[in-house]
Tab-separated table of C-alpha atoms and ligand atoms in Angstrom:
chain	number	residue	atom	x	y	z
G	1	MET	CA	0.000	0.000	0.000
G	2	TYR	CA	1.302	3.382	-1.064
G	3	LEU	CA	0.693	4.986	2.318
G	4	GLU	CA	2.587	2.281	4.185
G	5	GLN	CA	5.584	2.633	1.930
G	6	LEU	CA	5.559	6.357	2.523
G	7	ARG	CA	5.207	6.060	6.256
G	8	TRP	CA	7.544	3.141	6.886
G	9	PRO	CA	10.023	3.116	3.977
G	10	ASP	CA	12.221	0.672	5.920
G	11	GLY	CA	9.327	-1.490	7.081
G	12	PHE	CA	6.851	-1.243	9.945
G	13	ARG	CA	8.019	0.148	13.264
G	14	CYS	CA	5.824	0.187	16.371
G	15	PRO	CA	5.171	3.802	17.408
G	16	ARG	CA	4.995	2.791	21.081
G	17	CYS	CA	7.995	0.509	21.616
G	18	GLY	CA	9.916	0.839	18.373
G	19	SER	CA	9.847	-2.880	17.637
G	20	THR	CA	9.835	-3.987	14.008
G	21	ASP	CA	8.343	-7.364	14.896
G	22	ALA	CA	4.659	-7.179	14.032
G	23	TRP	CA	1.735	-8.946	12.401
G	24	GLN	CA	-0.232	-7.323	9.694
G	25	THR	CA	-3.757	-8.092	10.872
G	26	GLY	CA	-5.899	-6.441	8.288
G	27	ARG	CA	-6.301	-3.430	6.128
G	28	GLY	CA	-3.605	-1.054	7.231
G	29	LEU	CA	-3.575	-2.537	10.737
G	30	TRP	CA	-0.461	-3.815	12.462
G	31	LEU	CA	-0.177	-5.683	15.773
G	32	CYS	CA	3.113	-5.330	17.615
G	33	ARG	CA	4.333	-8.692	18.940
G	34	ARG	CA	6.326	-7.153	21.711
G	35	CYS	CA	3.880	-4.670	23.293
G	36	ARG	CA	0.647	-5.824	21.593
G	37	ARG	CA	-0.180	-2.361	20.416
G	38	GLN	CA	-2.395	-2.195	17.376
G	39	THR	CA	-1.454	0.525	14.925
G	40	SER	CA	-3.322	1.832	11.942
G	41	VAL	CA	-1.286	3.196	9.087
G	42	THR	CA	-3.130	6.486	9.423
G	43	ALA	CA	-2.870	6.799	13.221
G	44	GLY	CA	-0.918	9.850	14.272
G	45	THR	CA	-0.818	11.186	10.728
G	46	VAL	CA	-2.753	13.935	9.040
G	47	PHE	CA	-5.318	11.305	8.005
G	48	ASP	CA	-5.941	10.110	11.560
G	49	ARG	CA	-9.605	9.429	12.408
G	50	SER	CA	-10.845	10.559	9.062
G	51	ARG	CA	-14.096	8.817	8.176
G	52	LEU	CA	-13.748	9.598	4.511
G	53	PRO	CA	-11.772	7.399	2.142
G	54	LEU	CA	-8.086	8.055	1.646
G	55	SER	CA	-8.626	8.381	-2.074
G	56	LEU	CA	-10.415	11.670	-1.392
G	57	TRP	CA	-7.491	12.874	0.668
G	58	PHE	CA	-5.171	12.087	-2.195
G	59	ARG	CA	-7.351	14.045	-4.572
G	60	ALA	CA	-7.258	16.995	-2.193
G	61	MET	CA	-3.475	16.748	-2.023
G	62	TRP	CA	-3.369	16.608	-5.789
G	63	GLN	CA	-5.378	19.825	-6.035
G	64	VAL	CA	-3.128	21.559	-3.529
G	65	THR	CA	0.070	20.556	-5.281
G	66	ASN	CA	-0.974	20.421	-8.921
G	67	GLN	CA	-2.373	23.928	-9.179
G	68	LYS	CA	0.220	26.644	-9.522
G	69	ASN	CA	-1.478	28.744	-6.874
G	70	GLY	CA	-2.875	25.973	-4.754
G	71	THR	CA	-6.567	25.779	-4.088
G	72	SER	CA	-9.266	27.089	-1.809
G	73	ALA	CA	-11.568	25.219	0.536
G	74	SER	CA	-14.633	25.980	-1.563
G	75	THR	CA	-12.953	24.604	-4.693
G	76	VAL	CA	-11.942	21.416	-2.887
G	77	GLN	CA	-15.442	21.020	-1.505
G	78	ARG	CA	-16.953	21.334	-4.959
G	79	LEU	CA	-14.453	19.138	-6.835
G	80	LEU	CA	-14.510	16.336	-4.284
G	81	GLY	CA	-18.207	16.590	-3.573
G	82	LEU	CA	-17.643	16.973	0.142
G	83	GLY	CA	-20.764	17.522	2.222
G	84	SER	CA	-19.482	20.502	4.123
G	85	TYR	CA	-17.234	23.470	3.561
G	86	GLN	CA	-15.832	22.954	7.062
G	87	THR	CA	-14.470	19.537	6.127
G	88	ALA	CA	-12.686	20.929	3.092
G	89	TRP	CA	-11.380	23.822	5.149
G	90	ALA	CA	-10.127	21.523	7.910
G	91	TRP	CA	-8.450	19.221	5.393
G	92	LEU	CA	-6.523	22.048	3.793
G	93	HIS	CA	-5.428	23.184	7.229
G	94	LYS	CA	-4.276	19.720	8.161
G	95	LEU	CA	-2.325	19.494	4.943
G	96	ARG	CA	-0.733	22.873	5.626
G	97	ARG	CA	0.554	21.482	8.897
G	98	ALA	CA	2.231	18.756	6.877
G	99	MET	CA	3.997	21.317	4.720
G	100	VAL	CA	6.473	22.133	7.454
G	101	ARG	CA	9.083	19.456	7.674
G	102	PRO	CA	9.953	18.856	11.331
G	103	GLY	CA	13.478	20.089	11.907
G	104	ARG	CA	13.735	21.674	8.496
G	105	ASP	CA	16.980	23.410	7.860
G	106	ARG	CA	17.480	27.117	8.112
G	107	LEU	CA	18.575	29.533	5.431
G	108	ALA	CA	22.295	30.215	5.131
G	109	GLY	CA	24.753	32.374	3.251
G	110	VAL	CA	23.455	35.800	2.282
G	111	VAL	CA	19.923	36.542	3.425
G	112	GLU	CA	17.746	39.604	2.937
G	113	ALA	CA	15.188	40.227	5.680
G	114	ASP	CA	12.320	42.675	6.004
G	115	GLU	CA	8.820	42.823	7.430
G	116	SER	CA	5.564	43.743	5.816
G	117	ASP	CA	1.981	44.357	6.783
G	118	VAL	CA	-0.396	41.760	5.424
G	119	GLY	CA	-4.154	41.925	5.459
G	120	GLY	CA	-6.702	44.685	5.649
G	121	GLY	CA	-6.493	48.032	7.351
G	122	LYS	CA	-4.199	51.001	6.949
G	123	PRO	CA	-0.429	51.063	7.322
G	124	GLY	CA	0.526	52.131	10.808
G	125	LYS	CA	3.570	52.885	12.854
G	126	ARG	CA	6.241	50.268	13.020
G	127	GLY	CA	6.607	48.373	16.248
G	128	ARG	CA	3.032	48.890	17.280
G	129	GLY	CA	1.289	46.765	14.729
G	130	ALA	CA	-0.838	48.506	12.172
G	131	GLN	CA	-4.589	48.378	12.672
G	132	GLY	CA	-6.184	45.245	11.344
G	133	LYS	CA	-2.930	44.098	9.793
G	134	ALA	CA	-0.657	41.222	10.555
G	135	LEU	CA	3.086	41.682	10.538
G	136	VAL	CA	5.032	39.133	8.531
G	137	LEU	CA	8.776	38.758	8.792
G	138	LEU	CA	10.368	37.483	5.624
G	139	ALA	CA	13.853	36.066	5.038
G	140	VAL	CA	15.076	35.402	1.508
G	141	GLN	CA	18.260	33.590	0.691
G	142	LEU	CA	20.119	35.339	-2.120
G	143	GLN	CA	21.758	33.220	-4.787
G	144	PRO	CA	24.624	34.398	-7.000
G	145	GLY	CA	23.401	36.776	-9.681
G	146	LYS	CA	20.792	38.313	-7.378
G	147	LYS	CA	18.555	35.316	-7.857
G	148	ILE	CA	15.951	34.524	-5.244
G	149	GLY	CA	16.712	31.346	-3.349
G	150	ARG	CA	14.665	29.718	-0.628
G	151	ILE	CA	12.486	31.716	1.734
G	152	ARG	CA	11.192	31.523	5.272
G	153	MET	CA	8.297	33.509	6.714
G	154	ARG	CA	6.994	34.146	10.162
G	155	HIS	CA	3.957	35.928	11.533
G	156	VAL	CA	5.383	38.121	14.291
G	157	PRO	CA	3.419	40.054	16.930
G	158	ASP	CA	5.312	43.322	16.348
G	159	ALA	CA	8.525	44.757	14.926
G	160	SER	CA	10.431	44.943	18.199
G	161	GLY	CA	13.854	43.371	18.506
G	162	GLN	CA	12.381	40.847	20.949
G	163	SER	CA	10.108	39.630	18.181
G	164	LEU	CA	12.296	39.976	15.103
G	165	VAL	CA	15.646	38.655	16.297
G	166	PRO	CA	14.455	35.308	17.766
G	167	ALA	CA	12.314	34.780	14.670
G	168	LEU	CA	15.339	35.324	12.442
G	169	GLU	CA	17.382	32.986	14.624
G	170	SER	CA	14.826	30.260	13.925
G	171	MET	CA	14.972	30.919	10.178
G	172	VAL	CA	18.652	31.697	9.455
G	173	THR	CA	21.804	29.809	10.430
G	174	VAL	CA	24.176	31.656	12.747
G	175	GLY	CA	27.172	33.017	10.872
G	176	SER	CA	25.109	34.003	7.846
G	177	GLU	CA	24.994	37.508	6.466
G	178	ILE	CA	21.653	39.238	7.047
G	179	ARG	CA	20.842	42.373	5.087
G	180	THR	CA	18.197	44.684	6.487
G	181	ASP	CA	17.188	48.293	6.460
G	182	GLY	CA	18.111	50.585	9.330
G	183	TRP	CA	15.230	49.633	11.637
G	184	ARG	CA	16.502	49.321	15.203
G	185	GLY	CA	14.651	46.052	15.722
G	186	TYR	CA	17.528	44.357	13.887
G	187	ASN	CA	20.273	45.898	15.989
G	188	GLU	CA	20.944	42.790	18.067
G	189	LEU	CA	21.680	40.524	15.089
G	190	GLU	CA	25.419	41.164	15.261
G	191	SER	CA	25.583	40.123	18.920
G	192	LYS	CA	23.722	36.904	18.061
G	193	GLY	CA	26.471	35.821	15.726
G	194	TYR	CA	25.279	37.146	12.377
G	195	ARG	CA	27.030	39.414	9.954
G	196	HIS	CA	24.522	42.255	9.901
G	197	ILE	CA	24.637	44.573	6.899
G	198	VAL	CA	22.393	47.619	6.836
G	199	VAL	CA	21.789	48.112	3.127
G	200	ARG	CA	19.393	51.005	3.550
G	201	ARG	CA	19.325	53.658	6.214
G	202	SER	CA	15.655	54.465	6.150
G	203	ALA	CA	13.261	52.271	8.073
G	204	GLU	CA	9.755	52.505	6.760
G	205	ILE	CA	7.183	49.804	6.647
G	206	GLY	CA	4.811	48.698	3.931
G	207	GLU	CA	5.564	49.939	0.435
G	208	ASP	CA	9.250	50.486	0.947
G	209	LEU	CA	10.619	46.966	1.338
G	210	LEU	CA	14.069	45.855	0.305
G	211	PRO	CA	13.914	44.820	-3.359
G	212	VAL	CA	13.955	41.035	-3.142
G	213	CYS	CA	11.606	40.915	-0.157
G	214	HIS	CA	9.351	43.331	-1.987
G	215	ARG	CA	8.975	40.896	-4.879
G	216	VAL	CA	8.213	37.924	-2.682
G	217	VAL	CA	5.732	39.814	-0.514
G	218	GLY	CA	3.994	40.994	-3.677
G	219	LEU	CA	3.479	37.378	-4.711
G	220	LEU	CA	2.295	36.450	-1.231
G	221	LYS	CA	-0.282	39.239	-1.161
G	222	ARG	CA	-1.518	38.373	-4.627
G	223	TRP	CA	-1.935	34.731	-3.578
G	224	LEU	CA	-3.819	35.636	-0.406
G	225	LEU	CA	-6.107	37.947	-2.363
G	226	GLY	CA	-6.512	35.656	-5.360
G	227	THR	CA	-6.729	32.056	-4.249
G	228	HIS	CA	-8.056	32.886	-0.792
G	229	GLN	CA	-9.878	36.127	-1.605
G	230	GLY	CA	-8.279	37.949	1.294
G	231	ALA	CA	-10.328	35.912	3.750
G	232	VAL	CA	-7.411	34.632	5.809
G	233	ARG	CA	-7.780	35.321	9.508
G	234	HIS	CA	-4.757	36.366	11.521
G	235	GLU	CA	-4.842	33.333	13.783
G	236	HIS	CA	-4.506	31.104	10.724
G	237	LEU	CA	-2.044	33.224	8.785
G	238	ALA	CA	1.012	31.247	9.925
G	239	TYR	CA	-0.331	28.144	8.194
G	240	TYR	CA	-0.953	29.991	4.961
G	241	LEU	CA	2.598	31.283	5.132
G	242	ASP	CA	3.729	27.668	5.442
G	243	GLU	CA	1.797	26.708	2.345
G	244	PHE	CA	3.115	29.652	0.355
G	245	THR	CA	6.665	28.839	1.451
G	246	PHE	CA	6.235	25.140	0.677
G	247	ARG	CA	5.212	25.922	-2.893
G	248	PHE	CA	7.570	28.858	-3.414
G	249	ASN	CA	10.634	26.877	-2.394
G	250	ARG	CA	9.728	24.216	-4.960
G	251	ARG	CA	8.774	26.564	-7.770
G	252	THR	CA	11.368	25.416	-10.314
G	253	SER	CA	10.116	22.911	-12.843
G	254	ALA	CA	12.524	20.273	-11.582
G	255	SER	CA	11.111	20.360	-8.055
G	256	ARG	CA	7.454	21.014	-8.910
G	257	GLY	CA	6.910	17.378	-9.777
G	258	MET	CA	8.060	16.482	-6.295
G	259	LEU	CA	5.369	18.562	-4.566
G	260	PHE	CA	2.757	15.856	-4.360
G	261	TYR	CA	5.212	13.243	-3.213
G	262	ARG	CA	6.712	15.547	-0.591
G	263	LEU	CA	3.317	16.480	0.768
G	264	ALA	CA	2.161	12.859	0.949
G	265	GLN	CA	5.412	11.848	2.561
G	266	GLN	CA	5.242	14.561	5.188
G	267	ALA	CA	1.561	13.953	5.842
G	268	VAL	CA	2.281	10.437	7.084
G	269	GLN	CA	5.297	11.224	9.185
G	270	VAL	CA	4.604	10.184	12.711
G	271	VAL	CA	3.679	13.197	14.758
G	272	PRO	CA	4.046	12.998	18.522
G	273	ALA	CA	1.009	14.159	20.484
G	274	PRO	CA	-0.148	16.737	21.216
G	275	TYR	CA	-0.140	17.520	17.569
G	276	PRO	CA	-0.415	21.315	17.592
G	277	LYS	CA	2.676	21.662	19.765
G	278	LEU	CA	4.972	20.344	17.083
G	279	VAL	CA	3.879	22.993	14.679
G	280	ALA	CA	3.909	25.739	17.274
G	281	HIS	CA	3.885	29.098	15.647
G	282	ASN	CA	4.026	32.524	17.028
G	283	PRO	CA	1.896	34.236	17.794
T	301	LIG	ZN1	5.231	-2.250	20.298
């Protein structure tokens, strides 16, 4: 079975005791000989306790990965004939949680970082959080020839150093060069072991992003407005950022074909309970 090969590429392993000695008792069910635990191939995965057939899940994953801009809950509901919008919405959210590889590596080398307001409302003063807007911190790895490499994004509560610097530490390897504007929230980067280059003295928010970040944020905003019609709530924004990042970092033709496989593979990785803790986001 495809799912079993994805989940246990080296053969079954008991999630409780780690033993590889087990009976296969039925459809996707394994009985550990050592501790007698019965394990379903979907237990502890994104598909856990789903009453709907896996084939529908795979179609949803296909929609998410096959469309250049992903898909919305209402489209998935319609295409798969799901009874409720909530189910489609919940599925897409569960899949988004599978788009973050546990322990994924951080950016390295030369990185451009900036923050931008996302969502409705008017631009406001930096560090206070503009009204009705969410603040997104973006880090873009620069490749030779000013090409855009991989990205990382984080929804941060404000633009203070206490928010920005730890977020960058989680996204960029120590020792890397980080280029920012002159905003004081980045002042502590040097003391945290980064080479901090201020490439622009001014420190305004919104329209005046550093060039590479500006391009990526433009794509992000267009995606949020287009595919999701601007309906993303702040408490869910982090997961949408994960989806955007997942797709953006695999945007070359060579890696696009891997999207479906990667998503399926990550969706069945064993996730220790409680589930939401693993994918803890701030805020
Ligand atoms: Zn066991």
